[in-house]
JSON list of C-alpha atoms and ligand atoms in Angstrom, two decimals:
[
{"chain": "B", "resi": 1, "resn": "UNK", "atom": "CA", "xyz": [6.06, -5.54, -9.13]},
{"chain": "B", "resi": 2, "resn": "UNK", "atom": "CA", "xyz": [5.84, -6.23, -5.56]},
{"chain": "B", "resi": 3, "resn": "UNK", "atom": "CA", "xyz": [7.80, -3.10, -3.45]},
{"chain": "B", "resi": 4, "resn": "UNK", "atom": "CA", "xyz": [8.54, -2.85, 0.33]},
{"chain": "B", "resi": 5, "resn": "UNK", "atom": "CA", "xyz": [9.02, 0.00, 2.55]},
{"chain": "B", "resi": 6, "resn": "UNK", "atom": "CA", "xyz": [11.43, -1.00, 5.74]},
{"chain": "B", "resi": 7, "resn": "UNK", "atom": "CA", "xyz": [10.08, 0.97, 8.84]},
{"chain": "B", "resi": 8, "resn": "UNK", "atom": "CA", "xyz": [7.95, 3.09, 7.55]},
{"chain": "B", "resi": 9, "resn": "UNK", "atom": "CA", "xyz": [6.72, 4.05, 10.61]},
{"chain": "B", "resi": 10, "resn": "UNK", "atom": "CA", "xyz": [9.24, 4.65, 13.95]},
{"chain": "B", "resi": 11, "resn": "UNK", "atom": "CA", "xyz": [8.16, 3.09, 17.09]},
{"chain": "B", "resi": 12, "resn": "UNK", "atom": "CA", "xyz": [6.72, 6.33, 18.47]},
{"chain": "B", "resi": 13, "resn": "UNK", "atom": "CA", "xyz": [4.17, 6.51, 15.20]},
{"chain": "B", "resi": 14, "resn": "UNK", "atom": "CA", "xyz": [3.59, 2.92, 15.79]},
{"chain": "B", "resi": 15, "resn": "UNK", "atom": "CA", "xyz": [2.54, 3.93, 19.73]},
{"chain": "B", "resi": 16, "resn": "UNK", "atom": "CA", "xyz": [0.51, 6.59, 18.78]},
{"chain": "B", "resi": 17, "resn": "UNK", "atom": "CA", "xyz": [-1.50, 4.41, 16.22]},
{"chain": "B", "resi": 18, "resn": "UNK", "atom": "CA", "xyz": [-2.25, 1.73, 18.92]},
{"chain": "B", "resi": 19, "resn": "UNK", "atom": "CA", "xyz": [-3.15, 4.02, 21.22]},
{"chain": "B", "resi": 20, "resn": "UNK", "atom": "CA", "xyz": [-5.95, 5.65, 18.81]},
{"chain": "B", "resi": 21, "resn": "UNK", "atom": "CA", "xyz": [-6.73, 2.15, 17.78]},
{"chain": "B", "resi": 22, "resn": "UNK", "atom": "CA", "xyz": [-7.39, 0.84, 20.96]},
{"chain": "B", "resi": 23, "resn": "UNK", "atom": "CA", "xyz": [-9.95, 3.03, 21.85]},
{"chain": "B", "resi": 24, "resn": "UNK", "atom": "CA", "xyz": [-11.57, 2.44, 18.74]},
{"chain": "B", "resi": 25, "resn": "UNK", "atom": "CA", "xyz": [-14.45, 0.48, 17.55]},
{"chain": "B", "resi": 26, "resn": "UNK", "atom": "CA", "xyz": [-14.34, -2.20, 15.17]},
{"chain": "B", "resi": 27, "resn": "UNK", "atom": "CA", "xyz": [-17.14, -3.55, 12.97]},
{"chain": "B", "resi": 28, "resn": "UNK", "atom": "CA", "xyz": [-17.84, -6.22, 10.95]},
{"chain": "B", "resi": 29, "resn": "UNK", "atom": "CA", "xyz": [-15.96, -5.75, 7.51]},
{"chain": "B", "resi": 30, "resn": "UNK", "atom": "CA", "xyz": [-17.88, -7.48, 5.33]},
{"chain": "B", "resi": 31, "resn": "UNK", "atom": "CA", "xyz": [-20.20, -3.87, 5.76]},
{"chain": "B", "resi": 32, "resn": "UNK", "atom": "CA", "xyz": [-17.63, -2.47, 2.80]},
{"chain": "B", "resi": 33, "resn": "UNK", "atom": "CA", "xyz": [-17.10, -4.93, 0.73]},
{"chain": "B", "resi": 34, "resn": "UNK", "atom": "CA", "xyz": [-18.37, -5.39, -2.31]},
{"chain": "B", "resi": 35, "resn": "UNK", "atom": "CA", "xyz": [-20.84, -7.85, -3.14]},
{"chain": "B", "resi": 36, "resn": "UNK", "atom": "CA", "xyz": [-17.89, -10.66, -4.35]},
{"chain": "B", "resi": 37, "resn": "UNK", "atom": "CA", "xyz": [-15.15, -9.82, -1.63]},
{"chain": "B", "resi": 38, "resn": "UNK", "atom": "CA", "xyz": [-18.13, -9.81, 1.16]},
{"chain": "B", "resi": 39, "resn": "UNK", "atom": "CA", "xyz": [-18.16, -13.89, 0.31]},
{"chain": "B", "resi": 40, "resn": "UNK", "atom": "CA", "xyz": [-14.71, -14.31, 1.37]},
{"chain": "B", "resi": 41, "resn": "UNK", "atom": "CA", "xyz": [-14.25, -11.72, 3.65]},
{"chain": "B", "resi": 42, "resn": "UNK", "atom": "CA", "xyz": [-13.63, -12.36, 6.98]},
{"chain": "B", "resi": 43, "resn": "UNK", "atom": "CA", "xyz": [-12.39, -9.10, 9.46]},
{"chain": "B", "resi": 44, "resn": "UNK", "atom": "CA", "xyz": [-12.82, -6.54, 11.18]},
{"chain": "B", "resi": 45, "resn": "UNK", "atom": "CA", "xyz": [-12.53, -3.01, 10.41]},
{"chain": "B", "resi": 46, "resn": "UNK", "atom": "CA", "xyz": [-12.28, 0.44, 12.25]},
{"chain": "B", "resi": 47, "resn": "UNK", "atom": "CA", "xyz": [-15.79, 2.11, 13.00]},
{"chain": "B", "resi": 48, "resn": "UNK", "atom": "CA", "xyz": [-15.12, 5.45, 10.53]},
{"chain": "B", "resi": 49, "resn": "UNK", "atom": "CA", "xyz": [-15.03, 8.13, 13.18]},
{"chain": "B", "resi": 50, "resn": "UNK", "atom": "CA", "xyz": [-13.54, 11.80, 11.54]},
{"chain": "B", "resi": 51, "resn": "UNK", "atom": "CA", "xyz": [-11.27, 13.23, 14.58]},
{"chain": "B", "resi": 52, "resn": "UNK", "atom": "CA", "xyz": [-9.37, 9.90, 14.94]},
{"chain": "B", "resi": 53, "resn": "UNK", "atom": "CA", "xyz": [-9.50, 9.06, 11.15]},
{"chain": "B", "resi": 54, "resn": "UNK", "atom": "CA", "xyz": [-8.31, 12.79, 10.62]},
{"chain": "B", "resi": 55, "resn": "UNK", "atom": "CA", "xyz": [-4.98, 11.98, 13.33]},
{"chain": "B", "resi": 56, "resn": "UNK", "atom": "CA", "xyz": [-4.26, 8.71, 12.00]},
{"chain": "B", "resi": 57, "resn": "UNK", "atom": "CA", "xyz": [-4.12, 9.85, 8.45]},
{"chain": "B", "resi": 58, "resn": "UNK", "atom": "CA", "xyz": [-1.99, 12.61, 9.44]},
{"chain": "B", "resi": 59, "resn": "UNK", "atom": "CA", "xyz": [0.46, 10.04, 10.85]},
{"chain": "B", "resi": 60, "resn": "UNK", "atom": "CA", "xyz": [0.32, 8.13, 7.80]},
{"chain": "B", "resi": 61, "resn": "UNK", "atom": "CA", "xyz": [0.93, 10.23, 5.13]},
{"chain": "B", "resi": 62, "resn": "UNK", "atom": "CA", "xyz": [3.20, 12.57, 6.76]},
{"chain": "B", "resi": 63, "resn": "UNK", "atom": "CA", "xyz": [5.44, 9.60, 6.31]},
{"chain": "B", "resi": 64, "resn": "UNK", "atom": "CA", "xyz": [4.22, 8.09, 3.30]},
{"chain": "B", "resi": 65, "resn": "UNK", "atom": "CA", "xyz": [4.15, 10.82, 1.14]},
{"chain": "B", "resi": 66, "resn": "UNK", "atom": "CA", "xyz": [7.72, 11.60, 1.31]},
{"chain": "B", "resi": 67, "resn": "UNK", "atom": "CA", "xyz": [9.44, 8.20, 1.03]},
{"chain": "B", "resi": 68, "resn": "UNK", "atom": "CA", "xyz": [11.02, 7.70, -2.08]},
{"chain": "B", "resi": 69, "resn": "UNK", "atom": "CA", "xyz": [10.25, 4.47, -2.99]},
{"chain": "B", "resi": 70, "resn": "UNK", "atom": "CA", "xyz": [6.90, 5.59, -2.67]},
{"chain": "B", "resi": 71, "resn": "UNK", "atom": "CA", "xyz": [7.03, 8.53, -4.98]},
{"chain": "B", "resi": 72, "resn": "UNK", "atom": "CA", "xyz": [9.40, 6.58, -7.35]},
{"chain": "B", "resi": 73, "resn": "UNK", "atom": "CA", "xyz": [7.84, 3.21, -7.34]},
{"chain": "B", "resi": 74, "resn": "UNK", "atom": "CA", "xyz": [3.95, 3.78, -7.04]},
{"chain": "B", "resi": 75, "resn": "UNK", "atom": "CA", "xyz": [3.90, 7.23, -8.82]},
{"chain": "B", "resi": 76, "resn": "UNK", "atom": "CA", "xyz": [1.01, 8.25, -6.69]},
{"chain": "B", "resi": 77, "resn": "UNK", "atom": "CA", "xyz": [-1.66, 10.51, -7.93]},
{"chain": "B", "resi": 78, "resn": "UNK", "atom": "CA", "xyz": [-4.47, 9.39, -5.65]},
{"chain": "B", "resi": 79, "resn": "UNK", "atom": "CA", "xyz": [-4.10, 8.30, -2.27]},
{"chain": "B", "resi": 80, "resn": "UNK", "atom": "CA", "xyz": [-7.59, 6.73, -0.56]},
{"chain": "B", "resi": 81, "resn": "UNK", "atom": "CA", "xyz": [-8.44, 7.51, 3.22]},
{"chain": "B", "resi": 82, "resn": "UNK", "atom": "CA", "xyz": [-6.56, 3.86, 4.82]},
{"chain": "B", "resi": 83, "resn": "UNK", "atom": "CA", "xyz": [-8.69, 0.83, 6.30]},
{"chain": "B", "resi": 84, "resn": "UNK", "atom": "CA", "xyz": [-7.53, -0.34, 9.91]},
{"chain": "B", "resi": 85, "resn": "UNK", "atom": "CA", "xyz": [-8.35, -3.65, 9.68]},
{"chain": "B", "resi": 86, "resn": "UNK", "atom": "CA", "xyz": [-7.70, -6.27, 12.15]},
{"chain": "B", "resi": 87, "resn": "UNK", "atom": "CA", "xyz": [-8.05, -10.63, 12.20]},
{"chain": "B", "resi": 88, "resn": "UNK", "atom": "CA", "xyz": [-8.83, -12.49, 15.47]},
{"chain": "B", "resi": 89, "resn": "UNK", "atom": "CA", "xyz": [-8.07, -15.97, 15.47]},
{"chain": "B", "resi": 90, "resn": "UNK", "atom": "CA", "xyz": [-10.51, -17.50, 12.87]},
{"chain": "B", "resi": 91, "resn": "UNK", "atom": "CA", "xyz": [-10.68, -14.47, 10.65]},
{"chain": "B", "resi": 92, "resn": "UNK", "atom": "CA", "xyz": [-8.95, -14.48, 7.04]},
{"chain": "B", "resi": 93, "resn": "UNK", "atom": "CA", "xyz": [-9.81, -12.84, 3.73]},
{"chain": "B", "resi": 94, "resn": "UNK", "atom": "CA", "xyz": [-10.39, -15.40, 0.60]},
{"chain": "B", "resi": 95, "resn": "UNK", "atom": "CA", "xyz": [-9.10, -15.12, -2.72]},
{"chain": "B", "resi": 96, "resn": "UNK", "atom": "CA", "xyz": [-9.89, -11.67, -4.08]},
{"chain": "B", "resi": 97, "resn": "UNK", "atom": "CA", "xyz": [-9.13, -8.79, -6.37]},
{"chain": "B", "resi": 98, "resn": "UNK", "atom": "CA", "xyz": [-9.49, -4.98, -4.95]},
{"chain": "B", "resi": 99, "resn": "UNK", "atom": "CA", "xyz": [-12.38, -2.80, -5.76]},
{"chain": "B", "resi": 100, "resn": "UNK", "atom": "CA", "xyz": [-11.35, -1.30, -9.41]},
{"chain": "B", "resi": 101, "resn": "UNK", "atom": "CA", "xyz": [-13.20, 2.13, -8.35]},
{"chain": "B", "resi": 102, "resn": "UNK", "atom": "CA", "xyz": [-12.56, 3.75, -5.38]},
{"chain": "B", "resi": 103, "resn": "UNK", "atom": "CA", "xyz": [-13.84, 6.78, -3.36]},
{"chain": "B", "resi": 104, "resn": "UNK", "atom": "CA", "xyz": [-17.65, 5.91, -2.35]},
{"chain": "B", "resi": 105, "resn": "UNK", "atom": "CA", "xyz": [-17.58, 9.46, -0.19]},
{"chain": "B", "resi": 106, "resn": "UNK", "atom": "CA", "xyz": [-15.72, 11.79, -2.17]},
{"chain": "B", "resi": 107, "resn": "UNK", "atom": "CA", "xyz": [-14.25, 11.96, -5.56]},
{"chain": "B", "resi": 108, "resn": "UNK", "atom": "CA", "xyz": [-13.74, 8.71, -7.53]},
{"chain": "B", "resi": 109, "resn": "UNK", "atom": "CA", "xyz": [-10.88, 6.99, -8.44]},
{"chain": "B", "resi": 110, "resn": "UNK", "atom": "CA", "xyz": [-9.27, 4.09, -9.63]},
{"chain": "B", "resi": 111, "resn": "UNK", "atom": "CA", "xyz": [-7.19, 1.16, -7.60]},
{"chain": "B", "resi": 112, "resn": "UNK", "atom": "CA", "xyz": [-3.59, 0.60, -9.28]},
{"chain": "B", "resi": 113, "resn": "UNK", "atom": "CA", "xyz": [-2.10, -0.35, -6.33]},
{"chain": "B", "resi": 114, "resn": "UNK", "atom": "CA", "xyz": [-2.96, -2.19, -2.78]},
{"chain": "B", "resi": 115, "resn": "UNK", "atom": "CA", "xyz": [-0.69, -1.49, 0.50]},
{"chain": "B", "resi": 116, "resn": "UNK", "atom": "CA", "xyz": [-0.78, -3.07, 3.75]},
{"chain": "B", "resi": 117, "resn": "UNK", "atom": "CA", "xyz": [0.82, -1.57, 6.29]},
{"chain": "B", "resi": 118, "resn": "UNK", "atom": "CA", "xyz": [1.34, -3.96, 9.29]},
{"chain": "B", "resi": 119, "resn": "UNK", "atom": "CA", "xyz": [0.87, -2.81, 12.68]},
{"chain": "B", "resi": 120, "resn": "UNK", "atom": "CA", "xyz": [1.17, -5.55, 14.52]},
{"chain": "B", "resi": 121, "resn": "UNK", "atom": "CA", "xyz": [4.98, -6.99, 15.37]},
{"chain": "B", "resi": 122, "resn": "UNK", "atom": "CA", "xyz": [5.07, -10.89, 13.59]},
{"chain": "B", "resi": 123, "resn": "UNK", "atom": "CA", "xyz": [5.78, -12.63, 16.60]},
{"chain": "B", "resi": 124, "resn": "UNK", "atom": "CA", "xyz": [2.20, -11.39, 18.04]},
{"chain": "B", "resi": 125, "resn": "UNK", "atom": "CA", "xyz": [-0.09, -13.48, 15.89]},
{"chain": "B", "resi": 126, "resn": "UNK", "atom": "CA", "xyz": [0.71, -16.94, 13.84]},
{"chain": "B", "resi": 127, "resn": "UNK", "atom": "CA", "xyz": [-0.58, -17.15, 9.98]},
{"chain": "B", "resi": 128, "resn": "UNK", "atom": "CA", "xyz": [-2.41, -14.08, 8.47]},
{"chain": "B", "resi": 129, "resn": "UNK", "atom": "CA", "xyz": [0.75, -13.84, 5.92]},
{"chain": "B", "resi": 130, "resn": "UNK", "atom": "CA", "xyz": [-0.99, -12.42, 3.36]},
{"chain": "B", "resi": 131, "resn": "UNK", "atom": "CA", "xyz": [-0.41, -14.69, -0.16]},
{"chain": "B", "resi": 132, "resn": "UNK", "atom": "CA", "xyz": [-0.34, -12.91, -3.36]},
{"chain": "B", "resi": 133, "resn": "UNK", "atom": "CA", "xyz": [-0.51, -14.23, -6.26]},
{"chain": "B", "resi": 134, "resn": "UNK", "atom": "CA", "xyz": [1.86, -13.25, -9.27]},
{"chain": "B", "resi": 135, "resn": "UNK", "atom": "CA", "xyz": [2.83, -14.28, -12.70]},
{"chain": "B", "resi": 136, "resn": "UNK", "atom": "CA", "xyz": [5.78, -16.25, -10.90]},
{"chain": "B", "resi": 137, "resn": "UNK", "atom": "CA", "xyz": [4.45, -18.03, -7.96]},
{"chain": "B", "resi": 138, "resn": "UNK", "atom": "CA", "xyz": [3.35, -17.24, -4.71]},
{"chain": "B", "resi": 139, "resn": "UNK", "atom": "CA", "xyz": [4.80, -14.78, -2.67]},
{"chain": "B", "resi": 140, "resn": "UNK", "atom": "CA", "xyz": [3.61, -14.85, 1.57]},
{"chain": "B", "resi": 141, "resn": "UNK", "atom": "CA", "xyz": [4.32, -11.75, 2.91]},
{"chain": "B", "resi": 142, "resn": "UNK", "atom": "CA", "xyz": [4.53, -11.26, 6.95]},
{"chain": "B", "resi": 143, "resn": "UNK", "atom": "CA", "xyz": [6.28, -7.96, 7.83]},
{"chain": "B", "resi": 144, "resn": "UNK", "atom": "CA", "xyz": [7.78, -6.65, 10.76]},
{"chain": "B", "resi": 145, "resn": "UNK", "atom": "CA", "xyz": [5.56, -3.73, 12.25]},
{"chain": "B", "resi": 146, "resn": "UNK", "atom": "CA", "xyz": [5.92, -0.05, 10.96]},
{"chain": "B", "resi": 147, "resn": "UNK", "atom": "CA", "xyz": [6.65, -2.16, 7.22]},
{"chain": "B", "resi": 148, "resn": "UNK", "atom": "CA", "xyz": [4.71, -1.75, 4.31]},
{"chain": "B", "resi": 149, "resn": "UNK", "atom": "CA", "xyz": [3.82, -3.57, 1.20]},
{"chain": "B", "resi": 150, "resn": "UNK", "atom": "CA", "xyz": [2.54, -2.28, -1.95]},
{"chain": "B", "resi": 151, "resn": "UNK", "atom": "CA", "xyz": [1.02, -4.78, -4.97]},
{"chain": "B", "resi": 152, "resn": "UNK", "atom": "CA", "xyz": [-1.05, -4.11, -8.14]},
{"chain": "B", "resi": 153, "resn": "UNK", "atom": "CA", "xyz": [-4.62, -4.04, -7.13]},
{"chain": "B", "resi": 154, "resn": "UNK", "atom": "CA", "xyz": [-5.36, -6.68, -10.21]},
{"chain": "B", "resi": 155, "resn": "UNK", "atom": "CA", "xyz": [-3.33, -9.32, -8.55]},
{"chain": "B", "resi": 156, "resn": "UNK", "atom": "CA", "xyz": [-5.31, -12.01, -6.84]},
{"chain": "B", "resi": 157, "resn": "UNK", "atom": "CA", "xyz": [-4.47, -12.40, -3.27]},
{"chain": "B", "resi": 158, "resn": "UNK", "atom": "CA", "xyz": [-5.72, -13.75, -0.09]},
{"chain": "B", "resi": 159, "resn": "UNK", "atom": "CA", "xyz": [-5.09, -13.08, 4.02]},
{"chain": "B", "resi": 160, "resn": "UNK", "atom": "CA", "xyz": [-4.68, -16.89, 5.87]},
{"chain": "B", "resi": 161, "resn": "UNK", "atom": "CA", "xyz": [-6.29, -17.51, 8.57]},
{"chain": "B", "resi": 162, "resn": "UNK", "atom": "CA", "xyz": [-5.15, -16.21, 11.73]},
{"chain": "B", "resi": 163, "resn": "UNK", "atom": "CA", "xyz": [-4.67, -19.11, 14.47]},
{"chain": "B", "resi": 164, "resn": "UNK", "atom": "CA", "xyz": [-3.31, -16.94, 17.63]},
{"chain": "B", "resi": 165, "resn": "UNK", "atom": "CA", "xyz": [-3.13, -13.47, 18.62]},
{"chain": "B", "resi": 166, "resn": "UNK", "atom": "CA", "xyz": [-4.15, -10.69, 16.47]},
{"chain": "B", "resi": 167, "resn": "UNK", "atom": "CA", "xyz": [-3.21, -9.34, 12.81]},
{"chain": "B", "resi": 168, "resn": "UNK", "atom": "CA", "xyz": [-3.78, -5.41, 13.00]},
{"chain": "B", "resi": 169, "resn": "UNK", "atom": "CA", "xyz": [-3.22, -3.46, 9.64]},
{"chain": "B", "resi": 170, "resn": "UNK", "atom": "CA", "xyz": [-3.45, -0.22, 7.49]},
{"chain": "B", "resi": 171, "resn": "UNK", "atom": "CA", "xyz": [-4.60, -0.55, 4.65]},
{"chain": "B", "resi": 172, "resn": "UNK", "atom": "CA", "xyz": [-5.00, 1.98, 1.23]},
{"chain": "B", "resi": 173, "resn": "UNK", "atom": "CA", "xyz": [-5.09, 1.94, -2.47]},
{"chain": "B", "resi": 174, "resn": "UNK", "atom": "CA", "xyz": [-3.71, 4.60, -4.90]},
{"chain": "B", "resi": 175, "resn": "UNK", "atom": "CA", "xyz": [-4.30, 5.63, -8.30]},
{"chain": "B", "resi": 176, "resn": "UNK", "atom": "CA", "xyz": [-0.69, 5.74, -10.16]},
{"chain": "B", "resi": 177, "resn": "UNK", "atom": "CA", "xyz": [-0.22, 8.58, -13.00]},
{"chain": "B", "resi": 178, "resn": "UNK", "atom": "CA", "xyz": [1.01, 5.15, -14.66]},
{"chain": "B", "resi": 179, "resn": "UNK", "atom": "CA", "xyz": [-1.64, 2.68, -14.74]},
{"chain": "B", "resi": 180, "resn": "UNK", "atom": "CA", "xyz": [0.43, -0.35, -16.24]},
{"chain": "B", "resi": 181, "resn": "UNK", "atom": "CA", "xyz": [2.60, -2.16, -13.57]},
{"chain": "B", "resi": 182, "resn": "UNK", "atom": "CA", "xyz": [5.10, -3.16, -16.26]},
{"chain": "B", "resi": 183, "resn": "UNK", "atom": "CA", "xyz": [5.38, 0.33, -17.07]},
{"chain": "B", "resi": 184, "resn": "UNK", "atom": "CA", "xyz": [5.98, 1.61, -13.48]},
{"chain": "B", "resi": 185, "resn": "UNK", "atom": "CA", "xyz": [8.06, -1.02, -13.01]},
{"chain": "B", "resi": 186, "resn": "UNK", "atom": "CA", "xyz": [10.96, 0.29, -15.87]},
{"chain": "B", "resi": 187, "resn": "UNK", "atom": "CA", "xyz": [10.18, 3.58, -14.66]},
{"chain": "B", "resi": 188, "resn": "UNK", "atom": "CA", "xyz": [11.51, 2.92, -11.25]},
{"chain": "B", "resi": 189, "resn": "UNK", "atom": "CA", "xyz": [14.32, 0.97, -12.21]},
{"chain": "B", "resi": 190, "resn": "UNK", "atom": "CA", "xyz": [15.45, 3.62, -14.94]},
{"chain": "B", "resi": 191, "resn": "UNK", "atom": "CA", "xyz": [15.22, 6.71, -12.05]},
{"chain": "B", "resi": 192, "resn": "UNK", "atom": "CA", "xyz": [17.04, 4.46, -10.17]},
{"chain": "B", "resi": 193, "resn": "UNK", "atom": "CA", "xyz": [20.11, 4.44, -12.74]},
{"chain": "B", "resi": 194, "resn": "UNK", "atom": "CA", "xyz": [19.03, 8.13, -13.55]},
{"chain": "B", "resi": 195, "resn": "UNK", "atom": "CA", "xyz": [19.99, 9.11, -9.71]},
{"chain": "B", "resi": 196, "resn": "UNK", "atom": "CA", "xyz": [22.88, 7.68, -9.53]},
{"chain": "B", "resi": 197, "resn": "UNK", "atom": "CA", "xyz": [24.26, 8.88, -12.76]},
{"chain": "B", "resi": 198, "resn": "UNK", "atom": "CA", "xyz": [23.29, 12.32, -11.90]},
{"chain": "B", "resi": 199, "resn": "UNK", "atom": "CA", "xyz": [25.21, 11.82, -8.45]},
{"chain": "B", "resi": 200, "resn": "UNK", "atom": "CA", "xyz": [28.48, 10.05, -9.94]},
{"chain": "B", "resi": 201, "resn": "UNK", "atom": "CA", "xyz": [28.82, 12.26, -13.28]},
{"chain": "B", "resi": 202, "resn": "UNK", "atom": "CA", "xyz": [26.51, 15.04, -13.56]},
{"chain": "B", "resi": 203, "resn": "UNK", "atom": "CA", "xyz": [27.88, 16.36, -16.03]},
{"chain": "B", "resi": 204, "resn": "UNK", "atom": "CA", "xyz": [28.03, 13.57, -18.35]},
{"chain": "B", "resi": 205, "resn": "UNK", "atom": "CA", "xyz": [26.40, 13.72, -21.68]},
{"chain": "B", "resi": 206, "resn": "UNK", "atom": "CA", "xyz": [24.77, 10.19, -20.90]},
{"chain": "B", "resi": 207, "resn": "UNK", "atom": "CA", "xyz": [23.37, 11.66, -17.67]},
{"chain": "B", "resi": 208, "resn": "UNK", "atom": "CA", "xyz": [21.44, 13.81, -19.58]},
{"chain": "B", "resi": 209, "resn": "UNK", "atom": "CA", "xyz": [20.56, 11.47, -22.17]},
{"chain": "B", "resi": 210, "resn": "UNK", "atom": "CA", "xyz": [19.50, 9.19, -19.29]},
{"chain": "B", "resi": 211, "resn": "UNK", "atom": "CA", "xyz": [18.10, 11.95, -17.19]},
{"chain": "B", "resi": 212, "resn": "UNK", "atom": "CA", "xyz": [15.69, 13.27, -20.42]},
{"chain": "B", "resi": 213, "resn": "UNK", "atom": "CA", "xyz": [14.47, 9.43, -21.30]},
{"chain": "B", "resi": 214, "resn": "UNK", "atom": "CA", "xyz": [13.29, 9.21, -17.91]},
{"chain": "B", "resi": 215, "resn": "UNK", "atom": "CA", "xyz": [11.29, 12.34, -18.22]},
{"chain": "B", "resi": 216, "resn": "UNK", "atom": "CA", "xyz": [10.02, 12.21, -21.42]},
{"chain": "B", "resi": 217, "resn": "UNK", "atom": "CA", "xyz": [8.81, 8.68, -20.81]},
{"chain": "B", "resi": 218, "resn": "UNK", "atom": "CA", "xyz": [6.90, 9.65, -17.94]},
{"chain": "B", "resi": 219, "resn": "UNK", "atom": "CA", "xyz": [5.39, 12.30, -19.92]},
{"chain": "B", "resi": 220, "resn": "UNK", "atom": "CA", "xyz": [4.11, 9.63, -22.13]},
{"chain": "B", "resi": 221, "resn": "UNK", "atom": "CA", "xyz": [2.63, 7.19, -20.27]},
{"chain": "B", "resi": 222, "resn": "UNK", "atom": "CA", "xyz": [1.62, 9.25, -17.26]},
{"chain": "B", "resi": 223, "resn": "UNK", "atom": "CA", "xyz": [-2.41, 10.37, -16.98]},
{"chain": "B", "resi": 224, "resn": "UNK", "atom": "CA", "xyz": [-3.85, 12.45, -15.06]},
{"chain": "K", "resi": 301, "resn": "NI", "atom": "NI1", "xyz": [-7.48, -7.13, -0.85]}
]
């Protein structure tokens, strides 16, 4: 399941990220990529520096970790520190899975899902749509900036080459207390019915029988 977040971050967030960005540095990012993704990959990524990391995270997650498609569709148990990543013309990122593991610094943990976050407004840089790959096709995804996309890690996807101006994302990957996509998947579609049945008749017998299937099915396939 592929899900989007619509302005995810306001135009003042979006300010205060450039800003930090800009006086960033940026490094080669083939430096952390594993040994097959450093093959194809072709960016640049934020110099790890703690105070700025420490703000920027701050202004992610304060609006990340809230939003309910977030919590309901991605079931988030473990959140990685984000990538700023950015493509000057020439750069792109090959065909690739993410790194299964994650968490080289601190605590392990595994990839379920992949975001992007763009930064940069679509009209600022031509290609660098990032492709993914799914059971159904191909699906290029080029968002407005403050928007987010979230994929399973597993899928196979690529960034195309950027031909003018400059690609500038977020990037992080999060271990789901349900591994399975499929499984997520009718999990967020069944809270979906679950909330509204609660809201139209809460006092329904079928809300509850609704409203308990949800939970005890999370119960079952969720892992901590
Ligand atoms: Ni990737």
């Amino acid at each position: 399941m592929m899900l989007t977040i619509p302005n995810l971050l306001n135009s003042a967030q979006l300010d205060k990220i450039h800003e930090l960005l800009a006086a960033a540095e940026f490094v080669d990012g083939r430096l952390t990529a594993g040994f097959a993704a450093a093959k194809v990959k072709h960016n640049q990524e934020m110099r790890q520096d703690a105070k700025r990391m420490r703000l920027l995270i701050r202004i992610l997650m304060a609006s990340l970790g809230q939003h309910e498609i977030f919590r309901f569709g991605v079931l988030p148990h473990r959140v990685a520190d984000p990538i700023f990543a950015r493509y000057l013309p020439g750069m792109h990122y090959g065909d690739h899975v993410d790194d299964p593991i994650m968490g080289s610094s601190g605590p392990r943990f595994r990839s379920d899902v992949s975001m992007t976050l763009f930064l940069n407004s679509p009209e600022r840089y031509d290609g660098g749509e990032l492709v993914i790959r799914t059971a159904f096709g191909e699906r290029k995804v080029k968002l407005p900036a403050g928007d987010a996309v979230f994929y399973p890690s597993s899928s196979l996807h690529q960034v195309a080459e950027v031909s003018r101006g400059e690609r500038l994302v977020a990037l992080t990957w999060i271990q789901s207390y349900v591994r399975d996509a499929a499984q997520r998947e009718l999990l967020y579609e069944l809270n979906q019915a679950r909330e509204a049945l609660l809201k139209e008749s809460p006092e329904a017998e079928y809300t509850a029988l609704v409203d308990r299937g949800y939970t005890n099915l999370l119960r079952m396939w969720s892992e901590l």
